[in-house]
Coordinates of C-alpha atoms in Angstrom, one line a residue:
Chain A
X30 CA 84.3 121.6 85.3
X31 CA 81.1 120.4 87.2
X32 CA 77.8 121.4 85.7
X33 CA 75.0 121.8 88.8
X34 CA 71.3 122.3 88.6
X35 CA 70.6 125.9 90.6
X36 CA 67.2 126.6 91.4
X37 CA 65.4 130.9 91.5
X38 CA 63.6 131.5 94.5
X39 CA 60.3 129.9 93.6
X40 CA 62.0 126.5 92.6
X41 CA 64.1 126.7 95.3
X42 CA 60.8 127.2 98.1
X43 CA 58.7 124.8 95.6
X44 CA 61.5 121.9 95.7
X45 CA 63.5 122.4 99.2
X46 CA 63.1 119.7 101.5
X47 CA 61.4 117.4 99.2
X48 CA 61.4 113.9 100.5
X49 CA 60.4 110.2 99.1
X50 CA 59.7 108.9 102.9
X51 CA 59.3 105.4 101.7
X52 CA 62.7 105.2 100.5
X53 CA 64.2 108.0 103.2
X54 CA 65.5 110.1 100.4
X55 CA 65.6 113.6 100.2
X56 CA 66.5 116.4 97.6
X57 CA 68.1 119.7 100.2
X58 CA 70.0 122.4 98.3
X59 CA 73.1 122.7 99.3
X60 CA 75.4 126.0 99.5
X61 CA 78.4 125.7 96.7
X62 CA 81.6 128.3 96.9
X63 CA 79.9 131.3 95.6
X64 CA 76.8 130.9 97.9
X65 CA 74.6 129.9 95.1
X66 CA 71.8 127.2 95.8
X67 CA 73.0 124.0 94.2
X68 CA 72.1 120.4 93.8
X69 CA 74.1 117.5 91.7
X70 CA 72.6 116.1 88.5
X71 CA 72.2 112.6 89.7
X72 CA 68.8 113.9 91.3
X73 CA 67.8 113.7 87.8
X74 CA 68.4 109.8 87.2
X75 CA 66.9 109.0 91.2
X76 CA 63.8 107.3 90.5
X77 CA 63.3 108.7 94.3
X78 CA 62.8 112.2 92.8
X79 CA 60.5 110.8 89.7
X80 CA 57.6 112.9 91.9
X81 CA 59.2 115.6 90.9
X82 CA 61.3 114.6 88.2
X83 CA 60.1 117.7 85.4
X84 CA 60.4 120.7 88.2
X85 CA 64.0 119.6 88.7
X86 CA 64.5 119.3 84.4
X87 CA 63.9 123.5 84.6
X88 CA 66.7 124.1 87.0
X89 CA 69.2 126.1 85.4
X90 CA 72.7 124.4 85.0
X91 CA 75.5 126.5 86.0
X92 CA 78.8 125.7 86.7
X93 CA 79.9 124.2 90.3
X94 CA 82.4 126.7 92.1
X95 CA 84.1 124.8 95.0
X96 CA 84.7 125.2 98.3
X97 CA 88.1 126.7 99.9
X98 CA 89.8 125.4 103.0
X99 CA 89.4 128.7 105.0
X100 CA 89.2 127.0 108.9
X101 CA 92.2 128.3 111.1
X102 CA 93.8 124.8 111.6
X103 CA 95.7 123.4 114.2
Chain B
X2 CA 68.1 75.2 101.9
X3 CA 64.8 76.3 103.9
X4 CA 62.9 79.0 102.1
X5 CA 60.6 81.3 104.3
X6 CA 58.3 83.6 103.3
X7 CA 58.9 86.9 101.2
X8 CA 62.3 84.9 100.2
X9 CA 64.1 84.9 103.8
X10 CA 65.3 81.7 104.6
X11 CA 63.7 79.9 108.0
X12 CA 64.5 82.2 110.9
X13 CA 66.0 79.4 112.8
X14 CA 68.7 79.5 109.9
X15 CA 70.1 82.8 111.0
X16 CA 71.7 84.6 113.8
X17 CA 68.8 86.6 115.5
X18 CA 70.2 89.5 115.3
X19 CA 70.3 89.3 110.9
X20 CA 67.6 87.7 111.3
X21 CA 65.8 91.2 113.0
X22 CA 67.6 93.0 110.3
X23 CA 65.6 91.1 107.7
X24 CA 62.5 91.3 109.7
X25 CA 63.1 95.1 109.8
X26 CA 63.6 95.7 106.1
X27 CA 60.1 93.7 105.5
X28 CA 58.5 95.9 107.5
X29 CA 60.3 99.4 105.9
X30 CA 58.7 100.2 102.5
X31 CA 60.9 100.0 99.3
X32 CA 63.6 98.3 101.2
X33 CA 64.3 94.8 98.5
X34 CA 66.2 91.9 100.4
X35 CA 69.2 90.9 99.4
X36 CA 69.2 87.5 97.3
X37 CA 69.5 84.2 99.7
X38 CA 72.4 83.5 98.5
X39 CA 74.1 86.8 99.9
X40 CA 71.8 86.2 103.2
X41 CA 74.1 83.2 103.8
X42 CA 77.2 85.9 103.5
X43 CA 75.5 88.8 105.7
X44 CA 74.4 86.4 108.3
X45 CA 78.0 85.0 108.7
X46 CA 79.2 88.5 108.4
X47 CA 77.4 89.0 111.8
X48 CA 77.9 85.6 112.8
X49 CA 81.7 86.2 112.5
X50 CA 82.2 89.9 114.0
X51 CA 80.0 88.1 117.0
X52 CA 83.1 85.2 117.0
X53 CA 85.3 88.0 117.1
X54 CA 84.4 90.1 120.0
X55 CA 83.4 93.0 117.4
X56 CA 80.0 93.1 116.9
X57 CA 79.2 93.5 120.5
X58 CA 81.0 97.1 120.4
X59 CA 79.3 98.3 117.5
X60 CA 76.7 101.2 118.2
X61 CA 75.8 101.5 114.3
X62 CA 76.8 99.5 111.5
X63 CA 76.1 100.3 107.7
X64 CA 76.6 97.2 105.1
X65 CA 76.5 99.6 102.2
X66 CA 78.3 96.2 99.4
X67 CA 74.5 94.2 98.9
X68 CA 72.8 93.0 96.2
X69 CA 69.5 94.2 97.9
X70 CA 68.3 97.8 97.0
X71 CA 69.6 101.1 98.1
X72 CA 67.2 101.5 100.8
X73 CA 68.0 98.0 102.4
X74 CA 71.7 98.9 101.9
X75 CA 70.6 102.1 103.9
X76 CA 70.0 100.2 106.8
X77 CA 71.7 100.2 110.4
X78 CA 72.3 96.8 111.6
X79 CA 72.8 97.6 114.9
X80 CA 69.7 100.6 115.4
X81 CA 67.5 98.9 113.0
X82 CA 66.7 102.4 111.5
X83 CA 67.0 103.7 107.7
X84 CA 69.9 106.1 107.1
X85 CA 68.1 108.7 105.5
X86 CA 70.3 110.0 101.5
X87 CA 70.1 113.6 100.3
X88 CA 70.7 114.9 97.2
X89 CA 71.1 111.2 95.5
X90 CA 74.1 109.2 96.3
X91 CA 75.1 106.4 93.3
X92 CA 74.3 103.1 94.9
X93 CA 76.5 100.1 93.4
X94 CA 75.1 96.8 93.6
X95 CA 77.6 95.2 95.7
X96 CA 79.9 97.9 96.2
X97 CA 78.2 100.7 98.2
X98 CA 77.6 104.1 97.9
X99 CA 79.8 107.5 96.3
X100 CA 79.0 110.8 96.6
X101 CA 79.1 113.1 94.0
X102 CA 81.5 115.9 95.5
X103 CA 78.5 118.9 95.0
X104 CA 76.4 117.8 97.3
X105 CA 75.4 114.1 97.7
X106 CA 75.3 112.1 101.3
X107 CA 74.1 110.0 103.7
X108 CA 72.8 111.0 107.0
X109 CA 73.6 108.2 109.3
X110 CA 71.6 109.9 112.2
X111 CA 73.7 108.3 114.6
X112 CA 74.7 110.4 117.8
X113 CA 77.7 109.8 119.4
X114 CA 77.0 111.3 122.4
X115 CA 74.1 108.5 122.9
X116 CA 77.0 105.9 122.2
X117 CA 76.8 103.5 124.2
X118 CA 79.9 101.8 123.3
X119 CA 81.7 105.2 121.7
X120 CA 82.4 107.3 124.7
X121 CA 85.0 110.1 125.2
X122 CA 88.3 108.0 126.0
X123 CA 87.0 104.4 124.1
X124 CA 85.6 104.9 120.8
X125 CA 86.5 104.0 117.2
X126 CA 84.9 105.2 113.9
X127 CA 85.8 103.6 110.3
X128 CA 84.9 102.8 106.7
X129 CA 85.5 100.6 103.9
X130 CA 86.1 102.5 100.3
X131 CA 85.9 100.7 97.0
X132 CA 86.8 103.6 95.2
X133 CA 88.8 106.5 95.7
X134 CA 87.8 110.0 95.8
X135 CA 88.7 112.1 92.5
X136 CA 87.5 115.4 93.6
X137 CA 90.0 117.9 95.9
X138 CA 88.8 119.9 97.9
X139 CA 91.0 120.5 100.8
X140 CA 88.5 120.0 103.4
X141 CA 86.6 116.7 102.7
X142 CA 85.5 114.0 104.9
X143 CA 84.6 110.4 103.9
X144 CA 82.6 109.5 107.0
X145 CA 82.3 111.2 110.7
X146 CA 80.5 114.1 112.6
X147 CA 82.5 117.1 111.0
X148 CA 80.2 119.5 111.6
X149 CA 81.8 122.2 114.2
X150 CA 84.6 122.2 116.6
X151 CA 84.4 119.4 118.0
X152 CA 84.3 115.9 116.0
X153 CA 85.3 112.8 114.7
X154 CA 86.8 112.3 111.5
X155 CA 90.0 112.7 109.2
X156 CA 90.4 115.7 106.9
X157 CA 92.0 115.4 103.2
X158 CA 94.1 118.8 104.0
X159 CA 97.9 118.0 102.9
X160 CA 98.7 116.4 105.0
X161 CA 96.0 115.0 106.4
X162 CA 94.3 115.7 109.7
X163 CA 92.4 114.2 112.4
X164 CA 89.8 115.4 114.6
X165 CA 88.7 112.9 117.0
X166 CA 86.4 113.9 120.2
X167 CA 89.0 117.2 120.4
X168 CA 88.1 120.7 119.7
X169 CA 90.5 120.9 116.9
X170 CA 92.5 119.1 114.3
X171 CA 96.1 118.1 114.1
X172 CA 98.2 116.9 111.5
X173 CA 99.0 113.4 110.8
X174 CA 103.0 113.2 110.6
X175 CA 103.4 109.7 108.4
X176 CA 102.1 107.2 106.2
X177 CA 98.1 107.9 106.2
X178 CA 97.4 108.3 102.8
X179 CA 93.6 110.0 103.2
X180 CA 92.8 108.6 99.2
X181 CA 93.8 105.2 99.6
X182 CA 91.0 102.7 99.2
X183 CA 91.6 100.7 102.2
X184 CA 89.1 99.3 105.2
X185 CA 90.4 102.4 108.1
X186 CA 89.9 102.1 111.9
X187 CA 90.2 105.2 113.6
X188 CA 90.8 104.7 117.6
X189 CA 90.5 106.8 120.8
X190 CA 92.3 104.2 123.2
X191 CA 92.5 106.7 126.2
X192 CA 92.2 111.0 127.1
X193 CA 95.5 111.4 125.6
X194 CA 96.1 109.2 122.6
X195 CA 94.0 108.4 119.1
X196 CA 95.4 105.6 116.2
X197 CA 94.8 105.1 112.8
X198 CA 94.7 101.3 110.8
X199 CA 94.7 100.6 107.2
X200 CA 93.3 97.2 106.1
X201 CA 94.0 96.0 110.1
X202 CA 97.5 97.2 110.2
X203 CA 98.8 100.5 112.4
X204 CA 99.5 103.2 110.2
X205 CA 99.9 106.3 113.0
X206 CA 99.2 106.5 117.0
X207 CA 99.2 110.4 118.3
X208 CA 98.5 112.5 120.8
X209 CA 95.9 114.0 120.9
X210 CA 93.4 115.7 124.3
X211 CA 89.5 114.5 124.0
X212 CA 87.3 117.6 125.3
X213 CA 83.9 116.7 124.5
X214 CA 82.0 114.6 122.0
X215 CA 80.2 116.1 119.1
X216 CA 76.1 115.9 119.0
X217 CA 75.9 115.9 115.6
X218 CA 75.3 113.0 113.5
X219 CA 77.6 111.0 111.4
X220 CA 77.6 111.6 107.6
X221 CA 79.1 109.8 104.9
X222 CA 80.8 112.2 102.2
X223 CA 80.0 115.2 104.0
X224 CA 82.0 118.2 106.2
X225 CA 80.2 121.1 106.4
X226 CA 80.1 122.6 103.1
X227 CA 82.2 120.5 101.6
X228 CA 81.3 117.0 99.7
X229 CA 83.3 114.2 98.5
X230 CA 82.9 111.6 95.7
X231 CA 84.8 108.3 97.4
X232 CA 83.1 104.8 97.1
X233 CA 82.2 103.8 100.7
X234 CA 81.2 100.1 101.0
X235 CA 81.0 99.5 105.0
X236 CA 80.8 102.4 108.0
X237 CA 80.8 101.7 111.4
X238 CA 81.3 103.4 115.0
X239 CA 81.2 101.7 118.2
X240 CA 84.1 101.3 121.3
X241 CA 87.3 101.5 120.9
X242 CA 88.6 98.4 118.1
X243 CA 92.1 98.9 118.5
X244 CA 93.0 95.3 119.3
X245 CA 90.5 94.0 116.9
X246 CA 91.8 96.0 113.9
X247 CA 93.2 92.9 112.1
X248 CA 90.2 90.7 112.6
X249 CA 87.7 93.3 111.5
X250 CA 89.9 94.1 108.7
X251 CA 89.8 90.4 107.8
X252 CA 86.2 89.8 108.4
X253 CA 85.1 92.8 106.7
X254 CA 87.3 92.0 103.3
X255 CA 86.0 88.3 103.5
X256 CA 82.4 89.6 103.0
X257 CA 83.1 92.1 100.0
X258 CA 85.5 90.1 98.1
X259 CA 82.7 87.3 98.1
X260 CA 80.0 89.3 96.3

């Protein structure tokens, strides 16, 4: 199991896009399997995201659902 | 040894073209150069890809293994630009970056269709891991333009898949194992025909129609949705490097395995 931080709407407008431009590092939610807005915990350790460091401690963790292979291959 | 300022040995010591990728990271905040010692190993690194034919078909190259920071590890020798990270990649002192599998990468920014050296019928893309993926997702990509339709990279579906400058992806019929931690060269030699190397030897050569090439950038441990959590040490892209497979594959292993 793979515990993610998932931001609520304010967090997510408040935190989105977020970006250390000295070091070219950016936090972006990403989409996980069940749609949700989700980010790894190793944004928590990136002194990149020290800024910002105690928005990202609320996050609520949730559980990581994964993608499917769903493409029509060839 | 001739000691320069901000710790880069004498400029006339280097080739000029590691030489401008020190002189870049001075001038990018937070990049840290790497110790003079492992200048002396980058700058043969170039000197020796240069010996080899290789360099000169490079359109970006990423030296990920450095005992600099992350954000000089970040840094294209060939486009002299910072590859920008989301979401936190784990930077190794001299090994490189992984992803995380959720949602870390690297956006390389590099466009394919600007080449020059990767073009429709003559390009090559590759990596170096130093670790293997554990996450298994069907879908995953350790380094290429998977974006849509129409890209460059190989596909962790069982069996493996390969999409190369096609709108589509076909199935790998032998050996390529897509978690081995190996240096791979991926080839388009002509319209009609795309091979595969592991550590400089031929793995697979197949057929396979180039339509267009992709406009969107290379990532490393991205596909879409869908993120990996392999240890990447060295990316590249440039012309085709089919007949330089073994010699990159030496060069490239001579670097790491001296850090």
């Amino acid at each position: 199991m793979i515990i993610v931080l998932h931001p609520n709407d304010d967090q997510y407008n408040a935190l989105n896009g977020y970006t250390n431009k000295q070091s070219c590092s950016t936090l972006m939610f990403v989409s996980d399997g069940s749609g949700k807005w989700v980010v790894g915990l190793e944004v928590l350790d990136d002194p990149n995201f020290s800024e910002i460091h105690n928005q990202l401690q609320e996050l609520e963790r949730i559980e990581y659902t994964p993608h499917y292979e769903n493409e029509e291959l060839i | 040894m001739i000691l320069g300022i901000n710790g880069i040995i004498a400029s006339s010591a280097f080739d000029k073209d590691y030489q401008a990728v020190l002189n870049y990271a001075i001038t990018v905040g937070g990049a840290t150069l790497p110790s003079t010692s492992q200048q002396i190993k980058q700058n043969k690194l170039v000197v020796d890809l240069k010996a080899a034919g290789i360099w000169q078909k490079l359109d970006t190259f990423g030296v990920f293994a450095t005992d600099g920071n992350s954000t000089f590890a970040r840094i294209d020798w060939i486009r002299l630009v910072t590859m920008s990270e989301f979401n936190s990649p784990t930077f190794t002192t001299n090994s490189g970056f992984k992803g995380n599998g959720t949602s870390a990468y690297i956006d390389t920014g590099f466009n394919s269709q600007v080449g020059p050296n990767y073009t429709l019928n003559n390009a090559s893309f590759g990596y170096k891991l130093y670790a293997a993926r554990t996450t298994t997702n069907a879908a995953e990509n350790i380094y290429g333009n998977g974006n849509d339709g129409l890209s460059a990279y190989l596909r962790s579906s069982a069996p493996p898949r390969i999409y190369f400058n096609a709108n589509g992806g076909f199935v790998l019929t032998t050996a390529f194992v897509f978690n081995t931690v190996q240096f791979v060269n991926v080839n388009r030699t002509s319209s009609t025909s795309v091979n595969i190397y592991g550590n400089g030897s031929l793995i697979e050569t197949k057929s396979l129609t180039s339509s267009l090439i992709s406009s969107s950038p290379f990532t490393v441990f991205k596909s879409s949705a869908v993120y990996t959590n392999a240890g990447v040490s060295i990316i590249y892209a440039g012309a085709d490097m089919t007949s330089f497979a073994a010699s990159f594959n030496t060069i490239t292993n001579n670097y790491t395995t001296s850090l």
